[in-house]
XYZ file of C-alpha atoms in Angstrom:
712
model
C 152.135 114.912 89.108
C 148.841 115.908 90.807
C 145.757 113.639 91.156
C 143.826 116.005 88.877
C 146.477 115.518 86.319
C 146.372 111.781 86.558
C 142.596 111.652 86.234
C 142.677 113.953 83.266
C 145.235 111.928 81.448
C 143.328 108.634 82.331
C 140.081 109.936 80.899
C 141.657 111.423 77.782
C 143.533 108.302 76.877
C 140.637 106.092 77.554
C 138.480 108.363 75.236
C 141.248 108.035 72.606
C 141.150 104.154 72.690
C 137.377 103.994 72.528
C 137.257 106.510 69.687
C 139.910 104.510 67.681
C 137.896 101.324 68.129
C 134.646 102.823 67.232
C 136.055 104.363 64.042
C 137.327 101.047 62.869
C 133.984 99.271 63.300
C 132.055 102.231 61.986
C 134.130 102.014 58.728
C 132.659 98.412 58.322
C 129.150 99.679 58.807
C 129.425 102.718 56.446
C 130.932 100.523 53.631
C 128.438 97.870 54.198
C 130.950 95.197 54.916
C 130.485 92.354 57.406
C 133.068 90.587 59.515
C 132.932 86.896 60.317
C 131.735 85.986 63.876
C 135.186 84.951 64.981
C 136.751 88.206 63.707
C 133.988 90.371 65.347
C 134.290 88.471 68.517
C 138.027 88.969 68.758
C 137.625 92.662 67.926
C 135.070 93.241 70.697
C 137.115 91.231 73.190
C 140.270 93.066 72.227
C 138.406 96.397 72.746
C 137.269 95.354 76.290
C 140.761 93.981 77.090
C 142.281 97.403 76.130
C 139.700 99.341 78.172
C 140.259 97.172 81.148
C 144.109 97.577 80.973
C 143.736 101.317 80.532
C 141.506 101.751 83.552
C 143.383 99.277 85.875
C 140.493 98.836 88.304
C 142.718 97.338 91.015
C 144.716 100.534 91.508
C 142.159 102.797 93.319
C 138.476 103.211 94.082
C 137.835 105.847 91.337
C 139.244 103.438 88.780
C 137.106 100.615 90.002
C 134.057 102.774 89.729
C 135.162 103.597 86.080
C 135.423 100.009 85.252
C 131.896 99.310 86.821
C 130.620 102.142 84.500
C 132.360 100.626 81.596
C 130.793 97.275 82.239
C 127.459 98.948 82.367
C 127.934 100.613 79.034
C 129.395 97.672 77.272
C 127.121 94.871 78.649
C 125.125 94.703 75.410
C 128.094 93.330 73.546
C 130.160 91.724 76.394
C 129.070 89.113 78.820
C 131.126 90.214 81.903
C 130.060 87.164 83.826
C 132.440 85.021 81.691
C 134.830 87.709 80.535
C 138.634 87.650 81.661
C 141.106 89.988 80.165
C 143.918 87.360 80.338
C 142.556 85.140 77.595
C 140.069 85.206 74.760
C 136.970 83.129 75.325
C 134.483 83.337 72.529
C 131.212 83.025 74.570
C 132.122 86.270 76.480
C 131.150 88.141 73.322
C 127.478 88.376 72.652
C 125.962 87.551 69.204
C 125.621 91.147 67.868
C 126.260 92.765 64.416
C 128.689 95.489 63.594
C 126.128 98.257 63.766
C 125.276 97.327 67.446
C 128.948 97.274 68.417
C 129.474 100.784 66.853
C 126.466 102.087 68.676
C 127.633 100.807 72.032
C 131.110 102.165 71.606
C 129.758 105.608 70.427
C 127.629 105.904 73.419
C 130.446 104.922 75.797
C 132.720 107.473 74.079
C 130.240 110.150 74.605
C 129.859 109.236 78.278
C 133.607 109.412 78.881
C 133.855 112.833 77.468
C 130.676 114.525 78.796
C 129.487 112.321 81.879
C 126.161 112.200 80.157
C 124.854 108.600 79.774
C 122.849 107.704 76.704
C 120.832 104.957 78.174
C 118.005 102.513 77.071
C 115.815 103.813 79.998
C 115.501 107.511 80.713
C 116.496 108.154 84.402
C 113.924 109.613 86.624
C 114.154 113.434 86.961
C 114.902 114.859 90.383
C 112.079 117.216 91.383
C 113.819 118.393 94.558
C 115.023 117.438 97.915
C 115.336 118.566 101.604
C 117.310 117.049 104.425
C 114.457 114.621 104.987
C 112.750 113.996 101.646
C 113.554 113.348 97.996
C 110.955 113.780 95.177
C 111.544 112.279 91.796
C 109.479 112.129 88.564
C 108.830 108.445 87.864
C 108.887 107.832 84.051
C 106.477 105.314 82.419
C 107.722 101.743 82.568
C 109.319 102.148 85.919
C 107.814 99.803 88.372
C 107.257 99.833 92.209
C 107.846 96.141 93.064
C 108.495 96.761 96.821
C 106.185 96.602 99.834
C 104.643 93.397 101.217
C 102.895 90.841 99.007
C 100.870 87.640 99.392
C 103.942 85.398 99.796
C 106.124 87.920 101.664
C 108.723 87.767 98.915
C 111.605 90.081 98.861
C 111.329 93.266 96.852
C 112.215 92.655 93.246
C 115.600 93.872 91.879
C 117.555 93.165 88.752
C 120.831 93.094 90.728
C 122.787 95.746 88.882
C 125.859 97.261 90.515
C 125.528 100.821 89.406
C 122.741 103.108 88.406
C 124.282 103.291 84.828
C 124.257 99.510 84.366
C 120.570 99.454 85.672
C 119.458 102.063 83.110
C 121.185 100.030 80.262
C 119.521 96.793 81.377
C 117.729 94.669 78.813
C 114.665 94.266 81.031
C 111.553 95.990 79.946
C 110.856 97.531 83.289
C 113.146 99.092 85.924
C 112.443 98.984 89.601
C 112.382 102.667 91.006
C 113.632 101.712 94.404
C 116.637 100.017 93.081
C 117.537 102.937 90.930
C 117.274 105.334 93.892
C 119.378 102.862 96.070
C 122.084 102.777 93.391
C 122.003 106.477 92.602
C 121.951 108.295 95.888
C 123.711 108.058 99.285
C 120.985 109.120 101.672
C 120.420 106.934 104.775
C 117.613 104.727 103.573
C 119.444 104.256 100.124
C 122.558 103.103 101.789
C 120.529 101.034 104.222
C 118.966 99.347 101.079
C 122.344 98.411 99.606
C 123.321 96.992 103.017
C 120.185 94.951 102.970
C 121.039 93.519 99.555
C 124.325 92.279 101.086
C 122.459 90.779 104.030
C 120.186 88.956 101.455
C 123.074 87.528 99.735
C 124.975 86.602 102.806
C 122.096 84.932 104.537
C 120.279 83.538 101.528
C 117.048 85.297 102.495
C 113.962 84.719 100.382
C 111.300 86.254 102.579
C 110.827 89.789 103.822
C 111.875 90.185 107.542
C 109.118 92.561 108.135
C 105.655 93.312 106.491
C 104.495 96.451 108.401
C 105.490 98.866 105.635
C 106.476 101.573 108.186
C 109.487 100.730 110.177
C 113.062 101.364 109.718
C 113.622 97.670 108.380
C 110.897 98.287 105.720
C 112.423 101.616 104.937
C 115.866 100.012 104.097
C 114.120 97.380 101.881
C 112.836 99.979 99.485
C 115.241 103.017 99.565
C 112.718 105.067 101.574
C 110.056 104.963 98.857
C 106.810 106.141 100.483
C 104.171 105.614 97.770
C 103.769 103.533 94.638
C 102.424 104.117 91.086
C 101.351 101.780 88.336
C 103.944 100.851 85.669
C 102.162 102.844 83.139
C 101.492 105.781 85.400
C 104.188 108.620 85.569
C 104.581 111.314 88.045
C 105.470 112.259 91.620
C 107.314 109.730 93.825
C 108.260 110.653 97.347
C 111.298 108.966 99.273
C 112.185 109.395 102.860
C 115.887 109.997 103.198
C 116.042 108.989 106.867
C 114.770 105.995 108.606
C 112.684 107.903 111.195
C 111.301 110.258 108.530
C 109.907 107.287 106.595
C 107.470 106.462 109.440
C 106.330 110.141 109.534
C 105.679 110.334 105.713
C 103.939 107.028 105.751
C 101.355 108.200 108.303
C 100.482 110.983 105.889
C 100.173 108.583 102.934
C 97.987 106.165 104.822
C 95.546 108.930 106.232
C 92.072 107.773 105.456
C 90.724 111.231 104.572
C 93.684 113.601 103.822
C 91.377 116.717 103.490
C 90.365 116.360 107.061
C 93.223 114.851 108.763
C 96.214 116.612 107.167
C 97.492 113.748 105.133
C 98.822 113.954 101.574
C 96.788 115.468 98.931
C 97.422 113.672 95.565
C 96.295 115.169 92.286
C 96.327 113.438 88.877
C 95.556 114.121 85.233
C 93.658 111.563 83.272
C 91.992 111.647 79.881
C 88.651 110.049 79.884
C 86.778 108.817 76.947
C 83.543 110.582 76.222
C 82.176 114.006 77.106
C 82.301 114.271 80.910
C 80.155 116.886 82.679
C 79.418 117.197 86.374
C 76.241 115.357 87.493
C 73.218 117.676 87.897
C 71.868 115.564 90.809
C 73.129 112.749 93.001
C 73.111 109.302 91.451
C 72.875 106.581 94.085
C 72.683 103.083 93.036
C 73.276 101.797 96.621
C 74.738 102.945 99.908
C 78.132 101.752 98.534
C 77.683 103.610 95.024
C 77.225 107.323 95.023
C 78.080 109.796 92.271
C 77.376 113.576 92.983
C 78.611 117.030 93.064
C 80.752 118.422 95.889
C 81.983 121.769 97.006
C 80.620 125.359 96.841
C 79.091 126.671 93.484
C 82.352 128.337 92.426
C 84.472 125.242 93.193
C 82.131 122.414 92.118
C 83.683 119.182 91.552
C 82.458 115.651 90.826
C 82.555 113.224 93.810
C 82.715 109.548 93.214
C 82.231 107.516 96.338
C 82.078 103.796 95.233
C 83.177 101.022 97.591
C 85.342 98.442 95.784
C 86.604 94.922 95.996
C 89.860 93.726 94.383
C 89.211 90.629 92.502
C 92.445 88.581 92.403
C 91.021 86.229 89.682
C 90.693 89.049 87.141
C 93.441 91.350 88.623
C 90.964 94.295 88.656
C 88.677 96.179 91.054
C 84.947 95.637 91.028
C 82.074 97.496 92.762
C 81.172 96.224 96.210
C 77.517 96.800 95.645
C 76.393 98.584 92.414
C 72.772 98.092 93.259
C 72.231 95.572 90.371
C 71.030 92.015 90.663
C 73.303 89.265 89.512
C 72.441 85.532 88.855
C 74.604 82.615 89.858
C 76.720 83.010 86.744
C 77.529 86.681 87.682
C 75.139 88.253 85.037
C 72.779 91.130 85.645
C 69.367 91.510 84.114
C 71.066 93.414 81.215
C 73.462 90.807 80.477
C 76.362 92.653 82.083
C 79.021 90.556 83.718
C 81.276 92.856 85.542
C 80.161 91.278 88.847
C 80.172 92.852 92.276
C 82.224 92.196 95.297
C 79.447 91.940 97.927
C 79.079 88.323 99.100
C 82.497 87.271 97.642
C 85.295 86.097 99.922
C 88.589 87.681 99.862
C 90.260 84.224 100.271
C 93.426 83.155 101.823
C 96.434 85.035 100.873
C 94.375 87.697 98.861
C 95.956 91.031 99.482
C 95.020 94.525 98.445
C 97.563 96.807 100.115
C 101.216 97.613 100.024
C 101.883 96.167 103.575
C 100.710 92.635 102.650
C 97.564 92.597 104.968
C 94.362 91.022 103.845
C 91.704 93.265 102.265
C 90.259 95.440 105.013
C 86.730 95.603 105.938
C 84.059 92.979 105.670
C 85.232 90.252 103.225
C 87.507 92.716 101.482
C 85.225 95.755 101.195
C 87.088 98.982 100.699
C 85.594 102.497 100.715
C 87.066 104.785 98.114
C 86.518 108.484 97.279
C 87.692 110.299 94.111
C 87.111 113.997 93.301
C 87.282 115.134 89.743
C 87.052 118.398 87.746
C 86.668 118.396 83.908
C 88.984 121.159 82.551
C 89.260 120.609 78.800
C 87.207 118.761 76.126
C 88.733 117.283 72.997
C 87.634 115.301 69.875
C 89.406 113.311 67.205
C 88.990 112.979 63.418
C 86.289 110.543 64.012
C 84.434 112.882 66.244
C 85.024 110.706 69.309
C 84.909 112.860 72.423
C 87.510 113.001 75.269
C 87.747 115.023 78.459
C 90.792 115.938 80.404
C 90.149 115.455 84.179
C 91.967 117.089 87.055
C 91.551 114.366 89.827
C 92.212 114.192 93.452
C 92.065 110.902 95.393
C 91.068 111.136 98.974
C 91.615 107.418 99.584
C 94.315 105.414 97.784
C 92.969 102.168 96.692
C 94.148 99.783 94.065
C 93.298 100.990 90.565
C 91.162 103.552 92.282
C 90.945 106.234 89.561
C 90.838 103.718 86.827
C 87.920 101.907 88.480
C 86.051 104.993 89.276
C 86.182 106.412 85.772
C 84.910 103.141 84.454
C 82.046 103.138 87.035
C 80.712 106.457 85.816
C 80.880 105.361 82.203
C 84.152 107.208 81.177
C 87.156 104.808 81.186
C 90.593 106.385 80.830
C 92.181 106.409 77.315
C 94.218 103.311 76.725
C 92.883 101.526 79.780
C 91.745 98.229 78.136
C 91.489 96.519 81.546
C 88.730 98.872 82.501
C 86.624 99.135 79.388
C 88.703 101.247 76.872
C 88.721 99.619 73.376
C 91.857 97.846 72.310
C 92.237 100.125 69.483
C 93.412 103.027 71.856
C 96.657 101.142 72.209
C 97.407 101.846 68.525
C 97.812 105.492 69.088
C 98.052 105.888 72.959
C 100.771 103.648 73.944
C 99.680 103.600 77.703
C 96.968 104.447 80.091
C 96.609 108.179 80.201
C 97.221 108.791 83.975
C 99.839 111.047 85.437
C 100.476 112.004 89.151
C 100.876 115.679 88.682
C 100.982 117.066 92.215
C 101.415 115.708 95.756
C 101.333 117.852 98.998
C 102.694 116.711 102.230
C 104.344 117.833 105.381
C 108.148 117.389 105.933
C 108.853 115.206 108.763
C 109.715 116.636 112.255
C 108.794 120.166 110.933
C 105.849 122.361 110.346
C 106.756 123.003 106.773
C 104.332 121.866 104.087
C 105.651 121.081 100.576
C 104.136 120.354 97.130
C 105.926 118.465 94.586
C 104.952 118.963 90.959
C 105.738 116.739 87.830
C 105.022 118.640 84.698
C 102.900 116.737 82.055
C 105.330 114.462 80.230
C 105.946 114.867 76.499
C 104.228 111.727 75.385
C 100.880 112.589 76.976
C 101.200 116.112 75.686
C 101.641 114.798 72.233
C 98.545 112.616 72.601
C 96.474 115.714 73.551
C 98.177 117.633 70.650
C 96.993 114.954 68.239
C 93.299 115.807 69.218
C 91.261 118.855 68.501
C 90.735 121.137 71.554
C 87.030 121.972 71.629
C 86.839 124.206 74.814
C 88.512 124.775 78.015
C 86.826 125.271 81.450
C 86.300 129.014 82.157
C 88.861 130.218 84.768
C 91.060 127.194 84.297
C 94.505 127.756 85.533
C 97.688 127.069 83.461
C 99.407 123.702 84.478
C 103.015 122.913 83.763
C 104.253 120.618 81.012
C 107.692 119.299 80.094
C 107.501 120.526 76.522
C 105.894 123.426 74.640
C 102.608 122.304 72.988
C 101.198 125.273 71.024
C 97.884 123.633 70.617
C 97.493 123.373 74.387
C 98.497 126.862 75.402
C 95.103 127.509 77.167
C 95.674 124.593 79.442
C 99.522 124.024 79.714
C 102.575 126.072 79.658
C 106.148 124.789 79.576
C 108.008 125.200 82.783
C 111.443 126.889 82.610
C 114.770 126.067 84.292
C 114.087 128.437 87.148
C 110.841 126.886 88.179
C 111.034 125.078 91.402
C 109.243 121.762 91.270
C 109.379 121.194 94.960
C 108.385 124.134 96.868
C 106.701 125.148 100.122
C 103.216 126.089 100.386
C 100.838 127.543 102.954
C 99.773 125.283 105.910
C 96.304 123.866 105.673
C 93.526 125.593 107.633
C 93.480 122.882 110.143
C 97.233 122.884 110.674
C 96.760 124.071 114.450
C 94.691 120.875 114.987
C 97.012 118.507 112.960
C 100.208 119.272 114.740
C 99.251 118.871 118.437
C 97.400 115.601 117.450
C 100.513 114.260 115.733
C 102.822 115.267 118.707
C 100.195 113.628 121.175
C 100.002 110.290 119.535
C 102.074 107.549 121.050
C 105.121 106.123 119.241
C 106.042 102.698 118.059
C 109.489 101.706 119.345
C 111.037 99.012 117.223
C 114.342 99.256 118.945
C 116.155 97.999 115.928
C 113.809 94.934 115.470
C 111.462 93.980 112.882
C 107.675 94.102 113.533
C 105.366 91.218 113.158
C 101.828 91.635 112.168
C 99.482 90.028 114.869
C 96.089 91.601 114.304
C 93.465 92.146 111.665
C 90.594 94.291 110.803
C 87.526 94.081 112.937
C 85.545 93.411 109.856
C 83.036 96.050 110.397
C 82.681 96.753 106.727
C 84.556 100.018 106.995
C 88.005 100.117 105.416
C 88.924 103.206 107.472
C 89.183 101.490 110.762
C 91.648 103.283 112.934
C 95.324 102.252 113.272
C 94.688 101.675 116.977
C 92.747 98.459 116.002
C 96.044 96.988 114.895
C 98.475 94.978 117.344
C 102.107 94.858 116.916
C 104.843 92.524 118.238
C 108.544 93.370 118.274
C 109.627 89.943 119.559
C 110.809 88.826 116.037
C 114.250 90.277 115.875
C 115.884 91.139 112.570
C 119.041 89.203 113.519
C 116.983 86.090 114.456
C 115.167 86.070 111.120
C 115.653 82.837 109.463
C 115.039 81.732 105.813
C 114.189 78.446 104.257
C 116.933 78.839 101.539
C 117.131 80.525 98.165
C 119.824 82.582 96.489
C 120.531 86.107 95.498
C 120.466 85.247 91.761
C 116.876 83.653 92.125
C 115.810 86.813 93.814
C 117.264 89.117 91.206
C 115.963 87.080 88.287
C 112.490 87.145 89.659
C 112.126 90.659 88.065
C 112.120 88.942 84.550
C 108.844 87.243 85.373
C 107.431 90.446 86.523
C 108.435 92.279 83.506
C 106.735 89.650 81.345
C 103.521 90.066 83.144
C 103.820 93.810 82.964
C 104.117 93.567 79.293
C 101.043 91.448 79.135
C 99.196 94.027 81.156
C 100.261 96.843 78.812
C 98.566 94.936 76.000
C 95.237 94.891 77.821
C 95.656 91.670 79.583
C 94.985 91.422 83.397
C 98.072 91.654 85.579
C 98.471 90.800 89.161
C 101.128 91.282 91.845
C 102.586 94.533 93.019
C 101.420 96.544 90.089
C 99.514 99.294 91.970
C 99.296 100.801 95.497
C 96.866 101.151 98.240
C 98.664 103.984 100.057
C 96.520 104.401 103.037
C 96.575 100.864 104.288
C 100.246 100.508 103.976
C 100.943 100.589 107.731
C 98.605 101.939 110.365
C 100.908 103.603 112.931
C 101.779 106.511 115.201
C 104.798 108.554 114.502
C 107.767 108.528 116.815
C 108.972 111.395 118.953
C 109.086 114.418 116.706
C 112.464 115.372 117.847
C 114.629 115.629 114.814
C 117.015 112.636 114.537
C 120.892 113.067 114.228
C 121.886 113.880 110.815
C 123.748 111.083 109.003
C 126.590 112.707 106.962
C 126.253 111.828 103.312
C 129.333 111.019 101.308
C 130.447 113.669 98.746
C 128.469 113.224 95.591
C 130.099 112.057 92.418
C 128.929 115.128 90.641
C 127.863 117.679 93.345
C 125.095 119.954 92.485
C 125.927 123.655 92.078
C 123.567 126.168 93.418
C 122.613 128.521 90.637
C 121.442 131.997 91.784
C 117.796 132.704 90.438
C 117.973 135.675 88.052
C 115.834 138.665 88.670
C 114.040 138.346 85.309
C 113.366 134.917 83.983
C 110.940 135.789 81.326
C 113.608 135.770 78.622
C 115.601 132.879 79.812
C 115.907 129.814 77.585
C 114.694 126.770 79.445
C 117.218 123.828 79.823
C 114.368 121.372 78.816
C 114.102 121.606 75.028
C 110.748 122.862 73.869
C 108.941 121.931 70.701
C 109.352 124.820 68.304
C 108.324 125.626 64.774
C 110.897 125.755 62.007
C 114.187 127.545 62.873
C 114.128 131.341 62.531
C 115.738 132.923 59.450
C 118.503 134.658 61.373
C 119.929 131.352 62.561
C 120.522 130.213 58.991
C 122.565 133.325 58.298
C 125.578 131.812 60.188
C 127.823 129.318 58.388
C 130.557 127.046 59.731
C 133.763 127.575 57.793
C 136.981 125.613 57.877
C 140.273 127.605 58.229
C 142.315 127.777 55.072
C 145.507 127.803 57.094
C 144.923 124.680 59.248
C 142.640 121.743 58.303
C 140.119 120.853 61.042
C 139.969 124.336 62.526
C 136.503 125.925 62.182
C 134.812 129.348 62.833
C 131.580 130.955 62.017
C 130.753 133.698 59.482
C 127.474 135.708 59.366
C 126.690 135.775 55.584
C 124.670 138.949 55.915
C 126.790 141.128 58.137
C 130.256 139.515 57.588
C 130.731 139.200 61.363
C 133.015 136.299 62.450
C 133.229 134.493 65.637
C 135.114 131.453 67.070
C 132.042 129.824 68.855
C 128.918 128.735 67.291
C 125.856 131.133 67.562
C 122.800 130.406 69.760
C 121.056 128.099 70.416
C 124.504 126.197 70.706
C 126.439 126.638 73.926
C 129.782 125.415 74.916
C 129.852 123.151 78.042
C 132.395 121.920 80.227
C 132.514 118.087 80.793
C 131.442 117.101 84.311
C 133.987 114.208 84.387
C 137.111 116.190 83.089
C 137.221 119.968 83.321
C 139.790 120.115 80.466
C 137.289 118.741 77.936
C 134.502 120.680 76.396
C 131.474 119.930 74.245
C 128.689 121.812 72.487
C 124.946 121.550 73.515
C 121.901 122.834 71.586
C 119.564 124.398 74.170
C 116.539 123.832 71.877
C 116.882 120.254 70.603
C 119.127 118.859 73.333
C 121.672 117.637 70.725
C 125.278 117.377 71.767
C 128.501 117.461 69.745
C 132.059 116.892 70.493
C 133.186 119.080 67.564
C 131.971 122.482 66.474
C 128.516 121.884 64.856
C 127.011 122.835 61.554
C 124.411 125.598 62.116
């Protein structure tokens, strides 16, 4: 008997067991009956026991993986920390009702047959990848709890064993770097899993390195090179190789990306009020300037307001807004926003992802944001809103949110920066999305741009408003779903659209490349790097990276910890999730909730010679290259769009059961009399990615799946 046959039989029999148990408990639910706690606990235990015996995880690695997946799918009803298949133990079954048990088993059965996981948390979508980089679309509620912090604590993780288990976790927030480390097998992802083993073996509680740019740091965070707020969705870039991590980090920390060839980061934000470009410069102080920038045909607003991150309120404030404040922090008009000038950053106050003190004099940070109003909306109360296309030249903590507040137009849902609490009744998060990031691939002269189409929830928010007008000449941007009311601004991307693609080199490319190659390199030689220097305190946060000094005397192998445990590290994410929930309700939040990209490691790239490729293990479900059709205009996108009521011709088909054999169905066109075995569009028959002998049906419009021939 072949291996393929063994796998096929194993999958089919496992599906039969789960389907049988699901049908039994579903009968209780449908009839409104209730089992006693003892009866239900024994039923759940018996189900888990039968699944374990069918999988037999001790036989081979593939079966061990199947058992890990089963534990991830069943963890809501079974506590596998105390579960043993040899004897019933009541506490191993969680206190759940029959409906919950049926739901869990139904989802697990669907996964066995299709390989598609129905999870609590939607997985990040892959935007694209090369040999050196991987770009994903971070969903809302995924957090970036890596990078250095005030106490040099380890990056936060839940401690899941598989990506499936992580996505089904009960926590309110999922760490993006933990997901990437569990999901993929590129060099820095594998290195991160090895680092977790090191943490557990040596009982580490502190980060072995805080530089945010070396190979050690790369393997603490799965190569993630940037961070986004918990409520901000969009483009995340990860370096697949250790050496490539340093190269990309230099681009993200570039003080002025437009001039120095660093990353270009573009966002969408919905600001409250009617935003227009200023007719003249508004200068409240040398550290507070709001003006227009660019040629007449490409005019954009330019906000250059230096900031200070206040750890007490967990928000950024203006360094010097030109107003006078009394000893109580009140200005002459009674305002109490405060200003950073004259305040001390204080010991342990950090405002960057590498854990360094706030740069500049007493924490002053320069910050530049460019914005372009592209569409104006109103609601039923005639409140005005403006969709902004923003570019950040620097990357300070809460920069866009802070700058929008400073010019009098806080972002929708951003109660921390001036939006009313009532926004959260209909806008469930801050309206901010990282739409596009441009950068150079490490060790090459290829420039890429990664695009994250506008997510459905933000598109729905805009669709609930009335579109008043659109900027003349505004290009069409991409969205995940079709929004008919927004057709002048957004169009739905189709399955053939490449979301990671090359683009023309910047005008100063000839100057960028020689400069990058001429710079010296940092040689860690496998050791961690200790921070030994500080900013010169000249009041300019863009002080050059040469002002920093590094010491490689602290070896990774010689790093010592003062105790702690893996469980304590893993469970620390719960506290972070609680604070994140408080922040979503408008309360101040601290910790690693946002990024300061350009101060996360000031460094020089290593030798630009491309490193030796690390062979990646064969993927569990390898991607299949699909040739791009010549004409894609009529193709149905794989992402289901929002459409009006179904067309009439679709209702002409009816599913009919065979009169010769019960349970056999075919389809009849009630108008033409035509008959066919398979359902009509938009239903398609698909082959399971887990077992080629099993098929299911997929609705290309709604995304619905069915294991049997569906009604149409």
